[in-house]
Tab-separated table of C-alpha atoms in Angstrom:
chain	number	residue	atom	x	y	z
A	17	PHE	CA	-15.023	-101.202	88.935
A	18	ARG	CA	-11.569	-102.691	89.166
A	19	SER	CA	-10.821	-101.418	92.750
A	20	TRP	CA	-12.036	-99.304	95.479
A	21	VAL	CA	-9.389	-96.921	94.627
A	22	ASP	CA	-11.282	-96.341	91.089
A	23	LEU	CA	-14.528	-95.886	92.884
A	24	ASP	CA	-12.799	-93.143	95.311
A	25	VAL	CA	-11.610	-91.194	92.118
A	26	LEU	CA	-14.822	-91.164	90.547
A	27	LEU	CA	-16.555	-89.865	93.895
A	28	THR	CA	-13.980	-87.206	94.112
A	29	ILE	CA	-14.502	-86.157	90.575
A	30	SER	CA	-18.295	-86.162	90.929
A	31	GLU	CA	-17.916	-83.988	93.985
A	32	ASN	CA	-15.671	-81.619	92.224
A	33	VAL	CA	-17.983	-81.371	89.148
A	34	ALA	CA	-20.902	-80.973	91.547
A	35	ALA	CA	-19.004	-78.151	93.507
A	36	ALA	CA	-18.225	-76.296	90.361
A	37	ILE	CA	-21.750	-76.352	89.147
A	38	ALA	CA	-22.844	-75.056	92.606
A	39	ARG	CA	-20.141	-72.261	92.328
A	40	HIS	CA	-21.215	-71.499	88.595
A	41	GLU	CA	-24.899	-71.303	89.683
A	42	ALA	CA	-23.878	-69.232	92.768
A	43	GLU	CA	-22.099	-66.880	90.321
A	44	ASP	CA	-24.826	-66.561	87.949
A	45	ARG	CA	-27.402	-65.687	90.819
A	46	LEU	CA	-24.910	-63.043	92.047
A	47	ARG	CA	-24.426	-61.709	88.487
A	48	LEU	CA	-28.303	-61.539	88.268
A	49	ALA	CA	-28.560	-59.920	91.649
A	50	GLU	CA	-26.025	-57.094	90.396
A	51	GLN	CA	-28.394	-56.401	87.489
A	52	ARG	CA	-31.607	-56.343	89.243
A	53	ASP	CA	-33.025	-53.418	91.268
A	54	ALA	CA	-33.607	-54.844	94.778
A	55	VAL	CA	-37.327	-52.737	95.154
A	56	THR	CA	-38.932	-53.641	91.895
A	57	GLY	CA	-36.903	-56.536	90.498
A	58	LEU	CA	-36.402	-54.755	87.294
A	59	PRO	CA	-33.163	-54.246	85.358
A	60	ASN	CA	-30.819	-51.339	87.263
A	61	ARG	CA	-28.944	-48.551	85.666
A	62	PRO	CA	-25.696	-50.866	84.777
A	63	ALA	CA	-27.838	-53.568	83.130
A	64	PHE	CA	-29.942	-50.851	81.502
A	65	ALA	CA	-26.765	-49.200	79.982
A	66	GLU	CA	-25.971	-52.456	78.573
A	67	LEU	CA	-29.398	-53.191	77.260
A	68	LEU	CA	-29.501	-49.560	75.497
A	69	GLN	CA	-26.191	-50.001	73.877
A	70	GLU	CA	-27.318	-53.313	72.381
A	71	ALA	CA	-30.476	-51.880	70.956
A	72	VAL	CA	-28.572	-48.854	69.399
A	73	ASP	CA	-25.923	-51.353	67.779
A	74	ALA	CA	-28.566	-53.462	66.400
A	75	MET	CA	-30.504	-50.647	65.016
A	76	ARG	CA	-27.312	-48.948	63.654
A	77	ASP	CA	-26.216	-52.094	61.881
A	78	GLY	CA	-29.562	-52.748	60.298
A	79	GLN	CA	-29.850	-49.106	59.278
A	80	GLN	CA	-26.673	-49.157	57.432
A	81	ILE	CA	-28.034	-51.523	55.171
A	82	ASP	CA	-31.128	-49.295	54.740
A	83	LEU	CA	-29.270	-46.173	54.233
A	84	ARG	CA	-27.119	-47.688	51.540
A	85	ALA	CA	-30.199	-48.742	49.669
A	86	GLY	CA	-31.133	-44.826	49.480
A	87	GLY	CA	-33.238	-45.154	52.871
A	88	ALA	CA	-31.957	-41.500	53.708
A	89	GLY	CA	-34.148	-40.192	50.607
A	90	PRO	CA	-36.261	-37.300	50.719
A	91	ASP	CA	-38.026	-35.921	53.678
A	92	GLY	CA	-41.192	-37.921	53.200
A	93	GLU	CA	-39.247	-41.087	53.410
A	94	GLU	CA	-37.712	-39.996	56.775
A	95	ARG	CA	-41.054	-39.514	57.956
A	96	ARG	CA	-42.351	-42.705	56.724
A	97	ARG	CA	-39.495	-44.756	58.114
A	98	ILE	CA	-40.069	-42.938	61.775
A	99	GLU	CA	-43.833	-43.550	61.459
A	100	THR	CA	-43.452	-47.107	60.860
A	101	GLY	CA	-41.275	-48.180	63.720
A	102	SER	CA	-37.728	-48.236	62.032
A	103	ARG	CA	-36.125	-46.698	65.156
A	104	VAL	CA	-35.062	-47.288	68.806
A	105	MET	CA	-36.803	-44.932	71.257
A	106	LEU	CA	-35.855	-44.222	74.707
A	107	ALA	CA	-38.360	-42.643	77.240
A	108	LEU	CA	-37.002	-41.452	80.536
A	109	ILE	CA	-39.454	-41.121	83.158
A	110	ASP	CA	-38.732	-39.211	86.338
A	111	VAL	CA	-41.495	-39.189	88.978
A	112	ASP	CA	-42.136	-35.636	90.155
A	113	ARG	CA	-41.713	-34.515	93.655
A	114	PHE	CA	-41.205	-38.318	94.795
A	115	SER	CA	-39.481	-37.155	97.970
A	116	GLU	CA	-42.813	-35.783	99.315
A	117	ILE	CA	-43.947	-39.276	99.448
A	118	ASN	CA	-41.227	-40.361	101.466
A	119	ASN	CA	-41.098	-37.536	103.633
A	120	ALA	CA	-45.083	-37.639	104.367
A	121	LEU	CA	-45.451	-41.530	104.494
A	122	GLY	CA	-41.890	-42.718	105.137
A	123	PHE	CA	-39.416	-44.819	103.018
A	124	ALA	CA	-41.219	-48.122	103.334
A	125	ALA	CA	-44.224	-46.575	101.835
A	126	GLY	CA	-42.026	-44.812	99.201
A	127	ASP	CA	-40.992	-48.272	98.251
A	128	GLU	CA	-44.467	-49.580	98.098
A	129	ALA	CA	-45.261	-46.641	95.860
A	130	ILE	CA	-42.142	-47.484	93.336
A	131	ARG	CA	-43.315	-51.061	93.236
A	132	ALA	CA	-46.807	-49.941	92.132
A	133	ILE	CA	-45.730	-47.363	89.636
A	134	ALA	CA	-43.201	-50.186	88.046
A	135	SER	CA	-46.050	-52.435	87.937
A	136	ARG	CA	-48.256	-50.022	85.939
A	137	PHE	CA	-45.305	-49.332	83.620
A	138	ALA	CA	-44.570	-52.975	83.191
A	139	ALA	CA	-48.156	-53.547	82.368
A	140	SER	CA	-47.984	-51.214	79.537
A	141	THR	CA	-45.154	-52.512	77.771
A	142	ARG	CA	-45.420	-54.242	74.213
A	143	GLY	CA	-43.443	-56.761	72.569
A	144	HIS	CA	-39.741	-56.341	73.194
A	145	ASP	CA	-39.926	-53.163	75.239
A	146	ARG	CA	-37.437	-53.130	77.986
A	147	LEU	CA	-38.364	-51.458	81.283
A	148	ALA	CA	-35.568	-50.522	83.858
A	149	ARG	CA	-35.471	-48.677	87.050
A	150	ILE	CA	-32.348	-46.410	86.840
A	151	GLY	CA	-32.845	-44.139	89.850
A	152	SER	CA	-34.654	-43.832	93.222
A	153	ASP	CA	-37.584	-42.036	91.305
A	154	GLU	CA	-36.574	-42.720	87.722
A	155	PHE	CA	-37.455	-45.353	85.138
A	156	ALA	CA	-36.326	-45.874	81.444
A	157	LEU	CA	-38.320	-47.825	78.582
A	158	ILE	CA	-36.597	-49.007	75.522
A	159	VAL	CA	-38.681	-49.519	72.547
A	160	THR	CA	-36.893	-51.428	69.802
A	161	ALA	CA	-37.579	-51.296	66.016
A	162	GLY	CA	-40.494	-52.845	64.721
A	163	ASP	CA	-42.357	-53.692	68.065
A	164	HIS	CA	-45.217	-51.435	67.174
A	165	GLN	CA	-46.354	-48.382	65.206
A	166	GLU	CA	-46.133	-45.552	67.624
A	167	THR	CA	-44.496	-41.935	67.310
A	168	PRO	CA	-42.323	-40.521	70.171
A	169	VAL	CA	-45.085	-38.148	70.902
A	170	HIS	CA	-47.635	-41.259	71.278
A	171	LEU	CA	-45.285	-43.103	73.486
A	172	GLY	CA	-44.447	-40.158	76.004
A	173	THR	CA	-48.459	-39.612	76.117
A	174	ARG	CA	-49.014	-43.173	76.794
A	175	LEU	CA	-46.609	-43.335	79.607
A	176	ARG	CA	-47.880	-40.097	81.051
A	177	LYS	CA	-51.292	-41.428	81.075
A	178	VAL	CA	-50.199	-44.498	83.068
A	179	LEU	CA	-50.180	-42.334	86.181
A	180	ALA	CA	-53.400	-40.533	85.638
A	181	ASP	CA	-55.196	-42.688	88.169
A	182	PRO	CA	-54.021	-42.242	91.912
A	183	ILE	CA	-52.155	-45.265	93.387
A	184	GLU	CA	-52.765	-46.815	96.763
A	185	VAL	CA	-49.848	-46.360	99.350
A	186	SER	CA	-50.407	-47.708	102.727
A	187	GLY	CA	-54.016	-47.316	102.654
A	188	HIS	CA	-53.695	-43.590	101.322
A	189	LEU	CA	-54.466	-42.499	97.704
A	190	VAL	CA	-51.474	-40.949	95.976
A	191	ARG	CA	-51.609	-38.983	92.898
A	192	VAL	CA	-48.268	-39.050	91.143
A	193	SER	CA	-47.251	-37.634	87.721
A	194	ALA	CA	-43.621	-37.675	85.778
A	195	SER	CA	-41.580	-35.581	83.657
A	196	ILE	CA	-40.990	-37.564	80.356
A	197	GLY	CA	-38.150	-37.192	78.128
A	198	VAL	CA	-38.125	-39.138	74.758
A	199	ALA	CA	-35.272	-39.584	72.307
A	200	VAL	CA	-35.278	-41.505	68.876
A	201	ASP	CA	-32.403	-43.365	67.255
A	202	LEU	CA	-32.724	-43.827	63.424
A	203	GLY	CA	-29.572	-45.872	63.135
A	204	LEU	CA	-27.381	-42.965	63.121
A	205	THR	CA	-26.639	-42.532	66.954
A	206	SER	CA	-23.200	-43.400	67.959
A	207	SER	CA	-23.684	-44.861	71.162
A	208	GLY	CA	-26.246	-45.506	73.923
A	209	ALA	CA	-24.616	-42.880	75.895
A	210	GLU	CA	-25.701	-40.199	73.315
A	211	LEU	CA	-28.936	-41.430	72.936
A	212	MET	CA	-29.261	-41.223	76.930
A	213	ASN	CA	-27.935	-37.718	76.733
A	214	GLU	CA	-30.673	-36.476	74.252
A	215	ALA	CA	-33.464	-38.385	76.266
A	216	GLU	CA	-32.033	-36.408	79.551
A	217	ALA	CA	-32.067	-33.108	77.549
A	218	ALA	CA	-35.633	-33.668	76.600
A	219	GLN	CA	-36.507	-34.624	80.285
A	220	ARG	CA	-35.085	-31.624	81.790
A	221	GLU	CA	-36.949	-29.610	79.549
A	222	ALA	CA	-40.085	-31.478	80.908
A	223	LYS	CA	-39.312	-30.827	84.263
A	224	GLU	CA	-38.679	-27.126	83.615
A	225	LEU	CA	-42.232	-27.067	82.372
A	226	GLY	CA	-43.111	-27.708	86.014
A	227	GLY	CA	-43.424	-31.772	85.306
A	228	ASP	CA	-46.505	-33.828	84.519
A	229	ALA	CA	-44.990	-33.052	80.809
A	230	VAL	CA	-43.747	-34.760	77.750
A	231	VAL	CA	-40.814	-33.496	75.730
A	232	VAL	CA	-39.325	-35.267	72.606
A	233	PHE	CA	-35.909	-34.374	71.442
A	234	ASP	CA	-35.393	-32.572	68.338
A	235	ASP	CA	-33.119	-29.905	66.839
A	236	GLU	CA	-34.258	-27.069	69.202
A	237	VAL	CA	-33.952	-29.221	72.314
A	238	GLY	CA	-30.398	-30.280	71.073
A	239	GLU	CA	-29.377	-26.766	70.415
A	240	ARG	CA	-30.520	-25.928	73.863
A	241	MET	CA	-28.455	-28.827	75.198
A	242	ALA	CA	-25.438	-27.625	73.191
A	243	ARG	CA	-25.795	-24.078	74.792
A	244	ARG	CA	-25.709	-25.754	78.251
A	245	HIS	CA	-22.729	-27.475	77.505
A	246	ARG	CA	-20.933	-24.369	76.417
A	247	LEU	CA	-22.007	-22.740	79.352
A	248	ALA	CA	-20.989	-25.480	81.802
A	249	GLU	CA	-17.642	-25.263	80.076
A	250	ALA	CA	-17.374	-21.566	80.505
A	251	LEU	CA	-18.463	-21.821	84.121
A	252	GLN	CA	-15.468	-24.047	84.782
A	253	GLU	CA	-12.869	-21.889	83.372
A	254	VAL	CA	-10.379	-20.017	85.374
A	255	GLY	CA	-11.700	-16.502	85.987
A	256	ALA	CA	-15.169	-17.562	84.823
A	257	PHE	CA	-17.026	-15.496	87.639
A	258	GLU	CA	-15.520	-12.265	85.749
A	259	HIS	CA	-18.343	-12.655	83.243
A	260	VAL	CA	-20.923	-12.178	86.107
A	261	SER	CA	-21.901	-8.751	86.358
A	262	LEU	CA	-24.040	-7.223	89.032
A	263	LEU	CA	-27.057	-4.547	88.468
A	264	TYR	CA	-28.821	-3.065	91.432
A	265	GLN	CA	-32.487	-2.406	91.510
A	266	PRO	CA	-33.513	0.219	94.003
A	267	ALA	CA	-36.180	-0.202	96.658
A	268	VAL	CA	-38.214	2.817	97.168
A	269	ASP	CA	-40.306	4.090	100.133
A	270	LEU	CA	-43.369	5.130	98.417
A	271	LEU	CA	-44.541	7.560	101.259
A	272	THR	CA	-41.044	9.734	101.011
A	273	GLY	CA	-39.634	8.874	97.980
A	274	ARG	CA	-36.341	7.786	99.483
A	275	ILE	CA	-34.163	4.865	98.151
A	276	VAL	CA	-34.271	2.474	101.143
A	277	GLY	CA	-32.523	-0.675	99.881
A	278	ALA	CA	-31.550	-2.335	96.710
A	279	GLU	CA	-31.595	-5.897	95.236
A	280	ALA	CA	-28.517	-7.462	93.560
A	281	LEU	CA	-29.157	-8.924	90.184
A	282	ALA	CA	-26.504	-11.194	88.653
A	283	ARG	CA	-26.004	-11.241	84.783
A	284	TRP	CA	-23.886	-13.513	82.510
A	285	ASP	CA	-22.160	-12.685	79.462
A	286	ALA	CA	-19.229	-14.406	78.287
A	287	PRO	CA	-17.543	-14.567	74.716
A	288	SER	CA	-18.308	-18.247	74.349
A	289	THR	CA	-22.047	-18.017	75.356
A	290	GLY	CA	-23.146	-14.533	74.872
A	291	PRO	CA	-25.678	-13.172	77.287
A	292	VAL	CA	-27.589	-15.864	79.496
A	293	MET	CA	-30.633	-15.410	81.662
A	294	PRO	CA	-30.055	-16.041	85.275
A	295	ASP	CA	-32.373	-19.042	85.710
A	296	GLN	CA	-30.410	-20.619	83.142
A	297	PHE	CA	-26.756	-19.985	84.235
A	298	ILE	CA	-27.832	-20.610	87.769
A	299	ALA	CA	-29.331	-23.978	86.865
A	300	VAL	CA	-26.173	-24.974	85.204
A	301	ALA	CA	-23.979	-23.813	88.197
A	302	GLU	CA	-25.999	-26.222	90.159
A	303	ALA	CA	-25.706	-29.140	87.897
A	304	ILE	CA	-21.921	-28.902	87.748
A	305	GLY	CA	-21.429	-28.258	91.338
A	306	ALA	CA	-20.450	-24.567	91.047
A	307	ILE	CA	-23.302	-22.686	92.734
A	308	GLY	CA	-21.586	-22.372	96.130
A	309	PRO	CA	-18.306	-20.619	94.926
A	310	LEU	CA	-20.430	-18.598	92.324
A	311	SER	CA	-23.135	-17.501	94.809
A	312	GLU	CA	-20.351	-16.754	97.652
A	313	ASP	CA	-18.487	-14.612	94.917
A	314	ILE	CA	-21.730	-12.728	94.055
A	315	ILE	CA	-22.824	-12.172	97.801
A	316	ARG	CA	-18.989	-10.941	98.453
A	317	ARG	CA	-19.349	-8.556	95.667
A	318	ALA	CA	-22.758	-7.289	96.456
A	319	LEU	CA	-22.014	-6.651	100.110
A	320	SER	CA	-18.722	-4.970	99.260
A	321	THR	CA	-20.659	-2.574	96.934
A	322	ALA	CA	-23.461	-1.935	99.340
A	323	ARG	CA	-20.997	-1.040	102.144
A	324	ASP	CA	-19.170	1.563	99.992
A	325	ARG	CA	-21.664	3.140	97.723
A	326	PHE	CA	-25.100	2.504	99.249
A	327	LEU	CA	-25.243	2.406	102.903
A	328	PRO	CA	-24.320	6.101	103.328
A	329	LEU	CA	-27.605	7.006	101.276
A	330	ALA	CA	-29.681	6.031	104.313
A	331	ALA	CA	-29.456	4.847	107.867
A	332	ASP	CA	-32.082	1.910	107.239
A	333	PHE	CA	-30.748	0.870	103.781
A	334	ARG	CA	-30.751	-2.789	103.142
A	335	ILE	CA	-29.203	-4.769	100.516
A	336	ALA	CA	-30.848	-7.986	99.249
A	337	VAL	CA	-29.251	-10.885	97.383
A	338	ASN	CA	-30.948	-13.831	95.958
A	339	LEU	CA	-29.917	-17.470	96.893
A	340	SER	CA	-30.201	-20.508	95.058
A	341	ALA	CA	-31.936	-23.260	96.965
A	342	ALA	CA	-29.313	-25.810	96.223
A	343	HIS	CA	-26.570	-23.260	97.696
A	344	VAL	CA	-28.637	-23.115	100.979
A	345	ALA	CA	-28.609	-27.090	101.322
A	346	GLU	CA	-25.048	-27.201	100.966
A	347	PRO	CA	-23.181	-28.129	104.043
A	348	ASN	CA	-21.992	-25.455	106.488
A	349	PHE	CA	-23.709	-22.825	104.318
A	350	VAL	CA	-24.597	-20.605	107.380
A	351	ASP	CA	-21.127	-20.436	108.657
A	352	ARG	CA	-19.615	-19.669	105.042
A	353	VAL	CA	-22.077	-16.874	104.393
A	354	ASP	CA	-21.593	-15.588	107.912
A	355	ALA	CA	-17.899	-15.318	107.381
A	356	ILE	CA	-18.231	-13.386	104.329
A	357	ILE	CA	-20.476	-10.715	106.158
A	358	GLU	CA	-17.975	-10.478	108.990
A	359	ALA	CA	-15.005	-10.024	106.235
A	360	VAL	CA	-16.950	-7.548	104.461
A	361	GLY	CA	-17.614	-5.815	107.754
A	362	ILE	CA	-21.185	-4.878	106.891
A	363	ASP	CA	-23.945	-4.770	109.793
A	364	ARG	CA	-25.761	-7.999	109.347
A	365	ALA	CA	-29.008	-5.770	109.941
A	366	ARG	CA	-28.306	-4.191	106.608
A	367	VAL	CA	-28.463	-7.636	104.710
A	368	CYS	CA	-31.512	-9.561	103.338
A	369	PHE	CA	-31.427	-12.991	101.627
A	370	GLU	CA	-34.060	-14.068	99.680
A	371	ILE	CA	-35.239	-17.467	97.861
A	372	THR	CA	-37.687	-17.240	95.350
A	373	GLU	CA	-40.919	-19.830	95.367
A	374	SER	CA	-39.568	-21.061	92.006
A	375	GLU	CA	-36.117	-21.880	93.536
A	376	ILE	CA	-37.857	-23.755	96.257
A	377	GLY	CA	-40.090	-25.636	93.823
A	378	ARG	CA	-37.280	-26.501	91.313
A	379	ALA	CA	-35.327	-27.939	94.279
A	380	HIS	CA	-37.858	-30.346	95.100
A	381	VAL	CA	-38.498	-31.428	91.664
């Protein structure tokens, strides 16, 4: 060195470089932490979305070459490509009634159960499969093209069997099951979000089957998904509740033959959707956050009709209205419904609210 000044300069430079490297490493660790689930160490939902989009992009690019070469071909060729692994498959796995573990054993035991479930799914992955935890009780698995020859049904069935044996949680043996939806991209899906929507639609149907089920997205599931979208749009239109009509099923005293009550039954029929069964439009209303206003409109109309038309029929006449479990769970539910009864001016003793067992079960899933 020509002088101590040169040495001081070199030391300053080295310290700055070391600080920059340390800062870069800290930033890398922070980015990694932001992309990892704290309980399982698996990729979290944002990281999963990136992985899924990358897989879809890669598959679409490769499939475009195949299509130009005539890969679209006849139905037999289409089936061959599906069976030999030329696709991206996405499986969404929602653990059924997981909240019951948290409620019975506590949240620490719930985390222990999630780690055990994640470990089982991780052990079942193959090749370049990518497993992620995308929700409190939900996992996602991306199976990329060419990893192995497996159909969507086989994939869903294999994942379902992963949970066949009970898991040990805090000294307890706990049986768990899952609702699994599988969607397939043959290189034609426009985005990871689209494939995700298809898998979610399939998973929703698996839940509606009662859980512990596998549903693969197909044209029929797609049509039902499209109907749900049309219904969701119709429910959010101004004046949507005008499409809901109320029918009244009488309750008869078998000893006297007198009509002593009635149950209000809601029916939906709009030009854009046609008639829709109550369980379907109620489920959509719950999903889009419209169940409170819809239910309260139904309650108001049913009680008003009972006051004006039915109560004069019998001194002990009672009007029954079905409630959505999701509506009951909303804040200030009791106060809001009580305000409706007060505004209508009907005796509270004449009003009966019912929540069906299926509604309670669906609220837990």
